[in-house]
């Protein structure tokens, strides 16, 4: 990233604010819920192989809302099974929110939660240092591969933890989304070199295809209202722009040329549609399900 631009992830408070606004302005969680309730049960049906205990890892679990919905579907498919759930999340605030959510939910006594305040790579180091040998039945990595140095190595490591009939679920923005177009155009200016911030499912599928790894993929249609981004000085618009570019205080730190170019791209038909005075960004996601390494 150009030296004058700082990553939004460097300011956790502003990141959480912009992320919450993103969730309010987008159908992100709704499209995930549709997938979890309509498609995920079939994916989960074959895991476990009749075992009475299942091992689960959530990588980048955030505040836990989506995790608990997946665990609920797992429980419906495999009633009577106990679950050991490793939660991996570097944000203390998000982990705290997850714990609060768990404390408010009845009927979770079949799950043992293990809280890991760490990144995916720290968890990998921890796992190797512990020489852990247990195999995992279900691993999910939702919207988190942007924050690792090497997505391919991260996917390979976690896929390698799967036991017989285990499943690894990855959800990321689709290569065909507005994000994909924005990142392909402005990767050099916006994307940090030390993390894989601009990765899409297109990139993940490319390396899986090159290795001959089989997977199932599912498109998750989603959109996001970014109208406020085009009102200069609008506080919420500025937060959304920070989230879209992953740049801290983008409007005030980017060059006028870069800001104008990004705004023009966000409005481009490849990224958004304009309807009833609103600019609706293509926020499509894609889910990829992998089996145990063969």
mmCIF file of C-alpha atoms in Angstrom:
data_model
loop_
_atom_site.group_PDB
_atom_site.id
_atom_site.type_symbol
_atom_site.label_atom_id
_atom_site.label_comp_id
_atom_site.label_asym_id
_atom_site.label_seq_id
_atom_site.Cartn_x
_atom_site.Cartn_y
_atom_site.Cartn_z
ATOM 1 C CA UNK A 1 0.000 0.000 0.000
ATOM 2 C CA UNK A 2 1.243 3.515 -0.713
ATOM 3 C CA UNK A 3 3.017 4.832 2.372
ATOM 4 C CA UNK A 4 0.501 7.649 2.924
ATOM 5 C CA UNK A 5 -2.439 5.212 3.175
ATOM 6 C CA UNK A 6 -3.028 3.277 6.382
ATOM 7 C CA UNK A 7 -5.039 0.094 6.562
ATOM 8 C CA UNK A 8 -8.430 0.286 8.257
ATOM 9 C CA UNK A 9 -7.511 -2.784 10.320
ATOM 10 C CA UNK A 10 -4.965 -0.611 12.185
ATOM 11 C CA UNK A 11 -7.841 1.159 13.957
ATOM 12 C CA UNK A 12 -10.070 -1.520 15.446
ATOM 13 C CA UNK A 13 -12.667 0.939 16.754
ATOM 14 C CA UNK A 14 -13.206 2.534 13.322
ATOM 15 C CA UNK A 15 -13.058 -0.886 11.668
ATOM 16 C CA UNK A 16 -15.849 -2.211 13.906
ATOM 17 C CA UNK A 17 -17.969 0.912 13.262
ATOM 18 C CA UNK A 18 -17.561 0.667 9.485
ATOM 19 C CA UNK A 19 -18.153 -3.098 9.586
ATOM 20 C CA UNK A 20 -21.417 -2.643 11.531
ATOM 21 C CA UNK A 21 -22.562 -0.033 9.030
ATOM 22 C CA UNK A 22 -21.654 -2.400 6.184
ATOM 23 C CA UNK A 23 -23.842 -5.093 7.771
ATOM 24 C CA UNK A 24 -26.732 -2.597 8.093
ATOM 25 C CA UNK A 25 -26.397 -1.452 4.484
ATOM 26 C CA UNK A 26 -25.895 -4.885 2.928
ATOM 27 C CA UNK A 27 -27.676 -8.224 2.685
ATOM 28 C CA UNK A 28 -24.418 -9.951 3.694
ATOM 29 C CA UNK A 29 -25.701 -11.820 6.735
ATOM 30 C CA UNK A 30 -29.061 -12.565 5.126
ATOM 31 C CA UNK A 31 -27.486 -14.254 2.104
ATOM 32 C CA UNK A 32 -25.269 -16.281 4.458
ATOM 33 C CA UNK A 33 -28.295 -17.288 6.514
ATOM 34 C CA UNK A 34 -30.121 -18.399 3.377
ATOM 35 C CA UNK A 35 -27.128 -20.560 2.493
ATOM 36 C CA UNK A 36 -26.780 -21.925 6.047
ATOM 37 C CA UNK A 37 -30.432 -22.961 6.280
ATOM 38 C CA UNK A 38 -30.925 -24.178 2.696
ATOM 39 C CA UNK A 39 -27.600 -25.612 1.492
ATOM 40 C CA UNK A 40 -25.347 -26.199 4.489
ATOM 41 C CA UNK A 41 -27.480 -29.013 5.991
ATOM 42 C CA UNK A 42 -26.731 -31.188 2.950
ATOM 43 C CA UNK A 43 -23.003 -30.439 3.299
ATOM 44 C CA UNK A 44 -23.088 -31.319 7.003
ATOM 45 C CA UNK A 45 -25.136 -34.487 6.556
ATOM 46 C CA UNK A 46 -22.129 -36.680 5.743
ATOM 47 C CA UNK A 47 -19.701 -35.485 8.405
ATOM 48 C CA UNK A 48 -19.008 -37.375 11.586
ATOM 49 C CA UNK A 49 -19.517 -40.857 10.186
ATOM 50 C CA UNK A 50 -21.729 -41.912 13.089
ATOM 51 C CA UNK A 51 -19.461 -40.484 15.824
ATOM 52 C CA UNK A 52 -20.944 -39.283 19.106
ATOM 53 C CA UNK A 53 -18.503 -36.348 19.352
ATOM 54 C CA UNK A 54 -17.538 -33.790 16.693
ATOM 55 C CA UNK A 55 -14.610 -31.374 16.527
ATOM 56 C CA UNK A 56 -15.298 -27.970 14.963
ATOM 57 C CA UNK A 57 -13.021 -24.978 14.282
ATOM 58 C CA UNK A 58 -14.309 -21.498 13.432
ATOM 59 C CA UNK A 59 -11.524 -19.356 11.955
ATOM 60 C CA UNK A 60 -12.235 -15.620 12.167
ATOM 61 C CA UNK A 61 -15.522 -16.154 13.971
ATOM 62 C CA UNK A 62 -16.242 -12.497 14.731
ATOM 63 C CA UNK A 63 -19.117 -11.968 17.151
ATOM 64 C CA UNK A 64 -20.455 -15.482 16.644
ATOM 65 C CA UNK A 65 -23.925 -14.900 15.147
ATOM 66 C CA UNK A 66 -23.178 -16.866 11.988
ATOM 67 C CA UNK A 67 -21.188 -19.509 13.918
ATOM 68 C CA UNK A 68 -24.125 -20.274 16.191
ATOM 69 C CA UNK A 69 -26.504 -20.602 13.236
ATOM 70 C CA UNK A 70 -24.151 -23.142 11.642
ATOM 71 C CA UNK A 71 -23.795 -25.026 14.925
ATOM 72 C CA UNK A 72 -27.591 -25.095 15.194
ATOM 73 C CA UNK A 73 -27.852 -26.713 11.741
ATOM 74 C CA UNK A 74 -25.108 -29.159 12.726
ATOM 75 C CA UNK A 75 -27.086 -30.062 15.841
ATOM 76 C CA UNK A 76 -30.266 -30.636 13.815
ATOM 77 C CA UNK A 77 -28.398 -32.973 11.458
ATOM 78 C CA UNK A 78 -26.607 -34.794 14.273
ATOM 79 C CA UNK A 79 -28.806 -34.602 17.398
ATOM 80 C CA UNK A 80 -27.312 -36.107 20.526
ATOM 81 C CA UNK A 81 -23.742 -35.420 19.371
ATOM 82 C CA UNK A 82 -21.431 -33.333 21.597
ATOM 83 C CA UNK A 83 -19.253 -30.666 19.985
ATOM 84 C CA UNK A 84 -15.789 -29.350 20.812
ATOM 85 C CA UNK A 85 -15.725 -25.860 19.239
ATOM 86 C CA UNK A 86 -12.422 -24.001 18.783
ATOM 87 C CA UNK A 87 -13.166 -20.309 18.235
ATOM 88 C CA UNK A 88 -10.307 -18.430 16.553
ATOM 89 C CA UNK A 89 -10.729 -14.627 16.509
ATOM 90 C CA UNK A 90 -8.044 -11.950 17.012
ATOM 91 C CA UNK A 91 -10.400 -9.116 18.051
ATOM 92 C CA UNK A 92 -10.953 -9.124 21.824
ATOM 93 C CA UNK A 93 -14.103 -7.026 21.379
ATOM 94 C CA UNK A 94 -15.605 -9.480 18.898
ATOM 95 C CA UNK A 95 -14.688 -12.440 21.100
ATOM 96 C CA UNK A 96 -16.304 -10.702 24.076
ATOM 97 C CA UNK A 97 -19.465 -10.132 21.990
ATOM 98 C CA UNK A 98 -19.456 -13.826 21.039
ATOM 99 C CA UNK A 99 -19.198 -14.877 24.705
ATOM 100 C CA UNK A 100 -22.100 -12.556 25.609
ATOM 101 C CA UNK A 101 -24.164 -14.088 22.809
ATOM 102 C CA UNK A 102 -23.421 -17.616 24.070
ATOM 103 C CA UNK A 103 -24.397 -16.619 27.626
ATOM 104 C CA UNK A 104 -27.797 -15.451 26.340
ATOM 105 C CA UNK A 105 -28.566 -18.620 24.375
ATOM 106 C CA UNK A 106 -30.132 -21.589 26.109
ATOM 107 C CA UNK A 107 -29.566 -25.168 24.950
ATOM 108 C CA UNK A 108 -25.881 -24.862 24.066
ATOM 109 C CA UNK A 109 -24.707 -27.274 26.751
ATOM 110 C CA UNK A 110 -23.781 -29.849 24.084
ATOM 111 C CA UNK A 111 -20.995 -27.473 22.926
ATOM 112 C CA UNK A 112 -17.667 -26.927 24.695
ATOM 113 C CA UNK A 113 -16.273 -23.559 23.607
ATOM 114 C CA UNK A 114 -12.514 -23.041 23.516
ATOM 115 C CA UNK A 115 -11.647 -19.363 23.035
ATOM 116 C CA UNK A 116 -8.506 -18.465 21.082
ATOM 117 C CA UNK A 117 -7.693 -14.739 20.883
ATOM 118 C CA UNK A 118 -5.389 -15.144 17.904
ATOM 119 C CA UNK A 119 -5.072 -14.881 14.163
ATOM 120 C CA UNK A 120 -5.289 -17.890 11.855
ATOM 121 C CA UNK A 121 -1.500 -18.019 11.521
ATOM 122 C CA UNK A 122 -1.019 -17.777 15.308
ATOM 123 C CA UNK A 123 -3.502 -20.622 15.738
ATOM 124 C CA UNK A 124 -1.588 -22.654 13.164
ATOM 125 C CA UNK A 125 1.670 -22.091 15.087
ATOM 126 C CA UNK A 126 -0.097 -22.952 18.361
ATOM 127 C CA UNK A 127 -1.552 -26.155 16.864
ATOM 128 C CA UNK A 128 1.853 -27.267 15.556
ATOM 129 C CA UNK A 129 3.585 -26.388 18.829
ATOM 130 C CA UNK A 130 1.033 -28.455 20.759
ATOM 131 C CA UNK A 131 1.634 -31.280 18.263
ATOM 132 C CA UNK A 132 -2.132 -31.688 18.189
ATOM 133 C CA UNK A 133 -3.174 -34.864 16.416
ATOM 134 C CA UNK A 134 -6.946 -34.710 16.730
ATOM 135 C CA UNK A 135 -8.823 -34.656 13.460
ATOM 136 C CA UNK A 136 -11.530 -32.076 12.789
ATOM 137 C CA UNK A 137 -14.992 -32.753 11.378
ATOM 138 C CA UNK A 138 -16.036 -29.257 10.324
ATOM 139 C CA UNK A 139 -13.949 -26.113 9.791
ATOM 140 C CA UNK A 140 -15.374 -22.829 8.560
ATOM 141 C CA UNK A 141 -13.490 -19.753 7.377
ATOM 142 C CA UNK A 142 -15.983 -17.004 6.662
ATOM 143 C CA UNK A 143 -14.823 -13.685 5.216
ATOM 144 C CA UNK A 144 -11.353 -14.039 6.785
ATOM 145 C CA UNK A 145 -8.858 -15.093 4.101
ATOM 146 C CA UNK A 146 -8.299 -11.391 3.314
ATOM 147 C CA UNK A 147 -6.277 -11.110 6.520
ATOM 148 C CA UNK A 148 -3.704 -13.862 6.013
ATOM 149 C CA UNK A 149 -0.356 -13.629 4.229
ATOM 150 C CA UNK A 150 -0.817 -16.750 2.089
ATOM 151 C CA UNK A 151 -4.411 -17.912 1.538
ATOM 152 C CA UNK A 152 -3.303 -21.041 -0.317
ATOM 153 C CA UNK A 153 -1.055 -22.184 2.548
ATOM 154 C CA UNK A 154 -3.789 -21.359 5.082
ATOM 155 C CA UNK A 155 -6.395 -23.376 3.185
ATOM 156 C CA UNK A 156 -3.952 -26.286 2.819
ATOM 157 C CA UNK A 157 -3.145 -26.297 6.544
ATOM 158 C CA UNK A 158 -6.769 -26.329 7.675
ATOM 159 C CA UNK A 159 -7.829 -28.819 5.011
ATOM 160 C CA UNK A 160 -5.041 -31.051 6.339
ATOM 161 C CA UNK A 161 -6.733 -31.106 9.776
ATOM 162 C CA UNK A 162 -9.919 -32.698 8.418
ATOM 163 C CA UNK A 163 -10.738 -36.237 9.433
ATOM 164 C CA UNK A 164 -12.686 -38.792 7.446
ATOM 165 C CA UNK A 165 -15.807 -37.185 5.927
ATOM 166 C CA UNK A 166 -14.680 -33.811 7.302
ATOM 167 C CA UNK A 167 -15.671 -30.585 5.519
ATOM 168 C CA UNK A 168 -13.933 -27.225 5.160
ATOM 169 C CA UNK A 169 -16.243 -24.322 4.290
ATOM 170 C CA UNK A 170 -14.836 -21.084 2.857
ATOM 171 C CA UNK A 171 -17.000 -18.020 2.193
ATOM 172 C CA UNK A 172 -15.498 -14.996 0.440
ATOM 173 C CA UNK A 173 -16.578 -12.304 -1.980
ATOM 174 C CA UNK A 174 -17.136 -13.699 -5.450
ATOM 175 C CA UNK A 175 -14.616 -12.947 -8.182
ATOM 176 C CA UNK A 176 -17.614 -11.714 -10.177
ATOM 177 C CA UNK A 177 -18.683 -9.185 -7.514
ATOM 178 C CA UNK A 178 -18.106 -5.437 -7.445
ATOM 179 C CA UNK A 179 -15.247 -6.087 -5.013
ATOM 180 C CA UNK A 180 -13.529 -8.251 -7.642
ATOM 181 C CA UNK A 181 -13.689 -5.446 -10.223
ATOM 182 C CA UNK A 182 -12.578 -2.776 -7.719
ATOM 183 C CA UNK A 183 -9.619 -4.846 -6.552
ATOM 184 C CA UNK A 184 -8.505 -5.862 -10.040
ATOM 185 C CA UNK A 185 -8.437 -2.186 -10.986
ATOM 186 C CA UNK A 186 -6.901 -0.649 -7.857
ATOM 187 C CA UNK A 187 -4.955 -3.538 -6.289
ATOM 188 C CA UNK A 188 -1.642 -1.643 -6.377
ATOM 189 C CA UNK A 189 -3.059 1.424 -4.629
ATOM 190 C CA UNK A 190 -5.453 -0.182 -2.130
ATOM 191 C CA UNK A 191 -4.244 -3.653 -1.243
ATOM 192 C CA UNK A 192 -1.604 -4.169 1.394
ATOM 193 C CA UNK A 193 1.348 -6.326 0.369
ATOM 194 C CA UNK A 194 1.645 -8.081 3.759
ATOM 195 C CA UNK A 195 -1.872 -9.577 3.763
ATOM 196 C CA UNK A 196 -4.050 -10.970 0.956
ATOM 197 C CA UNK A 197 -6.636 -8.263 1.330
ATOM 198 C CA UNK A 198 -7.859 -8.384 -2.262
ATOM 199 C CA UNK A 199 -8.487 -12.137 -2.546
ATOM 200 C CA UNK A 200 -11.748 -13.459 -4.038
ATOM 201 C CA UNK A 201 -13.177 -16.926 -4.588
ATOM 202 C CA UNK A 202 -11.846 -16.635 -8.139
ATOM 203 C CA UNK A 203 -8.300 -16.744 -6.720
ATOM 204 C CA UNK A 204 -9.109 -19.643 -4.380
ATOM 205 C CA UNK A 205 -10.704 -21.698 -7.158
ATOM 206 C CA UNK A 206 -7.724 -21.026 -9.440
ATOM 207 C CA UNK A 207 -5.222 -22.579 -7.049
ATOM 208 C CA UNK A 208 -7.580 -25.458 -6.171
ATOM 209 C CA UNK A 209 -8.032 -26.162 -9.890
ATOM 210 C CA UNK A 210 -4.270 -26.012 -10.476
ATOM 211 C CA UNK A 211 -3.764 -28.670 -7.774
ATOM 212 C CA UNK A 212 -6.661 -30.810 -9.007
ATOM 213 C CA UNK A 213 -8.514 -30.358 -5.693
ATOM 214 C CA UNK A 214 -12.225 -31.058 -5.982
ATOM 215 C CA UNK A 215 -14.751 -28.726 -4.393
ATOM 216 C CA UNK A 216 -18.375 -27.675 -4.529
ATOM 217 C CA UNK A 217 -19.176 -23.989 -4.993
ATOM 218 C CA UNK A 218 -22.350 -22.018 -4.320
ATOM 219 C CA UNK A 219 -23.121 -18.425 -5.386
ATOM 220 C CA UNK A 220 -24.615 -16.257 -2.608
ATOM 221 C CA UNK A 221 -26.340 -13.217 -4.182
ATOM 222 C CA UNK A 222 -25.921 -10.096 -2.045
ATOM 223 C CA UNK A 223 -26.061 -6.327 -2.450
ATOM 224 C CA UNK A 224 -25.091 -3.212 -0.546
ATOM 225 C CA UNK A 225 -26.495 0.322 -0.579
ATOM 226 C CA UNK A 226 -23.514 2.657 -1.073
ATOM 227 C CA UNK A 227 -25.503 5.810 -1.988
ATOM 228 C CA UNK A 228 -24.065 7.774 0.971
ATOM 229 C CA UNK A 229 -20.522 7.339 -0.395
ATOM 230 C CA UNK A 230 -21.312 9.919 -3.079
ATOM 231 C CA UNK A 231 -22.289 12.710 -0.676
ATOM 232 C CA UNK A 232 -19.033 14.457 0.184
ATOM 233 C CA UNK A 233 -18.482 14.771 3.925
ATOM 234 C CA UNK A 234 -21.314 12.367 4.811
ATOM 235 C CA UNK A 235 -20.116 10.616 7.971
ATOM 236 C CA UNK A 236 -21.671 7.266 7.120
ATOM 237 C CA UNK A 237 -20.543 7.562 3.514
ATOM 238 C CA UNK A 238 -16.960 8.085 4.739
ATOM 239 C CA UNK A 239 -17.188 4.987 6.949
ATOM 240 C CA UNK A 240 -18.513 2.909 4.032
ATOM 241 C CA UNK A 241 -15.728 4.207 1.782
ATOM 242 C CA UNK A 242 -13.198 3.187 4.434
ATOM 243 C CA UNK A 243 -14.727 -0.284 4.479
ATOM 244 C CA UNK A 244 -14.868 -0.623 0.692
ATOM 245 C CA UNK A 245 -11.248 0.456 0.256
ATOM 246 C CA UNK A 246 -9.993 -0.966 3.609
ATOM 247 C CA UNK A 247 -8.170 2.363 3.983
ATOM 248 C CA UNK A 248 -8.324 4.369 7.220
ATOM 249 C CA UNK A 249 -9.873 7.803 6.541
ATOM 250 C CA UNK A 250 -9.745 7.150 2.792
ATOM 251 C CA UNK A 251 -11.365 10.427 1.679
ATOM 252 C CA UNK A 252 -8.837 12.583 3.528
ATOM 253 C CA UNK A 253 -5.679 10.534 2.931
ATOM 254 C CA UNK A 254 -6.076 9.301 -0.667
ATOM 255 C CA UNK A 255 -5.001 11.576 -3.501
ATOM 256 C CA UNK A 256 -7.873 13.452 -5.202
ATOM 257 C CA UNK A 257 -7.183 11.375 -8.337
ATOM 258 C CA UNK A 258 -7.430 8.057 -6.493
ATOM 259 C CA UNK A 259 -10.576 9.131 -4.637
ATOM 260 C CA UNK A 260 -12.249 10.274 -7.877
ATOM 261 C CA UNK A 261 -11.193 7.068 -9.650
ATOM 262 C CA UNK A 262 -12.512 4.805 -6.879
ATOM 263 C CA UNK A 263 -15.835 6.659 -6.715
ATOM 264 C CA UNK A 264 -16.176 6.423 -10.488
ATOM 265 C CA UNK A 265 -15.402 2.690 -10.358
ATOM 266 C CA UNK A 266 -17.912 2.114 -7.540
ATOM 267 C CA UNK A 267 -20.591 3.661 -9.743
ATOM 268 C CA UNK A 268 -19.541 1.689 -12.835
ATOM 269 C CA UNK A 269 -22.099 -0.867 -14.147
ATOM 270 C CA UNK A 270 -19.506 -3.621 -13.497
ATOM 271 C CA UNK A 271 -19.752 -2.807 -9.771
ATOM 272 C CA UNK A 272 -23.181 -1.315 -9.120
ATOM 273 C CA UNK A 273 -26.645 -0.639 -10.461
ATOM 274 C CA UNK A 274 -28.483 2.657 -9.967
ATOM 275 C CA UNK A 275 -32.145 2.420 -9.107
ATOM 276 C CA UNK A 276 -34.635 4.916 -7.597
ATOM 277 C CA UNK A 277 -31.836 7.332 -6.777
ATOM 278 C CA UNK A 278 -29.814 4.676 -4.961
ATOM 279 C CA UNK A 279 -26.458 3.137 -5.891
ATOM 280 C CA UNK A 280 -26.557 -0.606 -5.159
ATOM 281 C CA UNK A 281 -23.172 -2.351 -5.088
ATOM 282 C CA UNK A 282 -22.766 -6.002 -6.153
ATOM 283 C CA UNK A 283 -21.722 -7.668 -2.882
ATOM 284 C CA UNK A 284 -22.112 -11.268 -4.138
ATOM 285 C CA UNK A 285 -20.356 -13.922 -2.085
ATOM 286 C CA UNK A 286 -19.447 -17.485 -2.911
ATOM 287 C CA UNK A 287 -19.168 -20.544 -0.686
ATOM 288 C CA UNK A 288 -16.631 -23.285 -1.398
ATOM 289 C CA UNK A 289 -16.814 -26.663 0.360
ATOM 290 C CA UNK A 290 -13.751 -28.944 0.461
ATOM 291 C CA UNK A 291 -13.352 -32.547 1.630
ATOM 292 C CA UNK A 292 -10.468 -34.148 3.477
ATOM 293 C CA UNK A 293 -7.209 -34.154 1.515
ATOM 294 C CA UNK A 294 -7.047 -37.343 -0.511
#
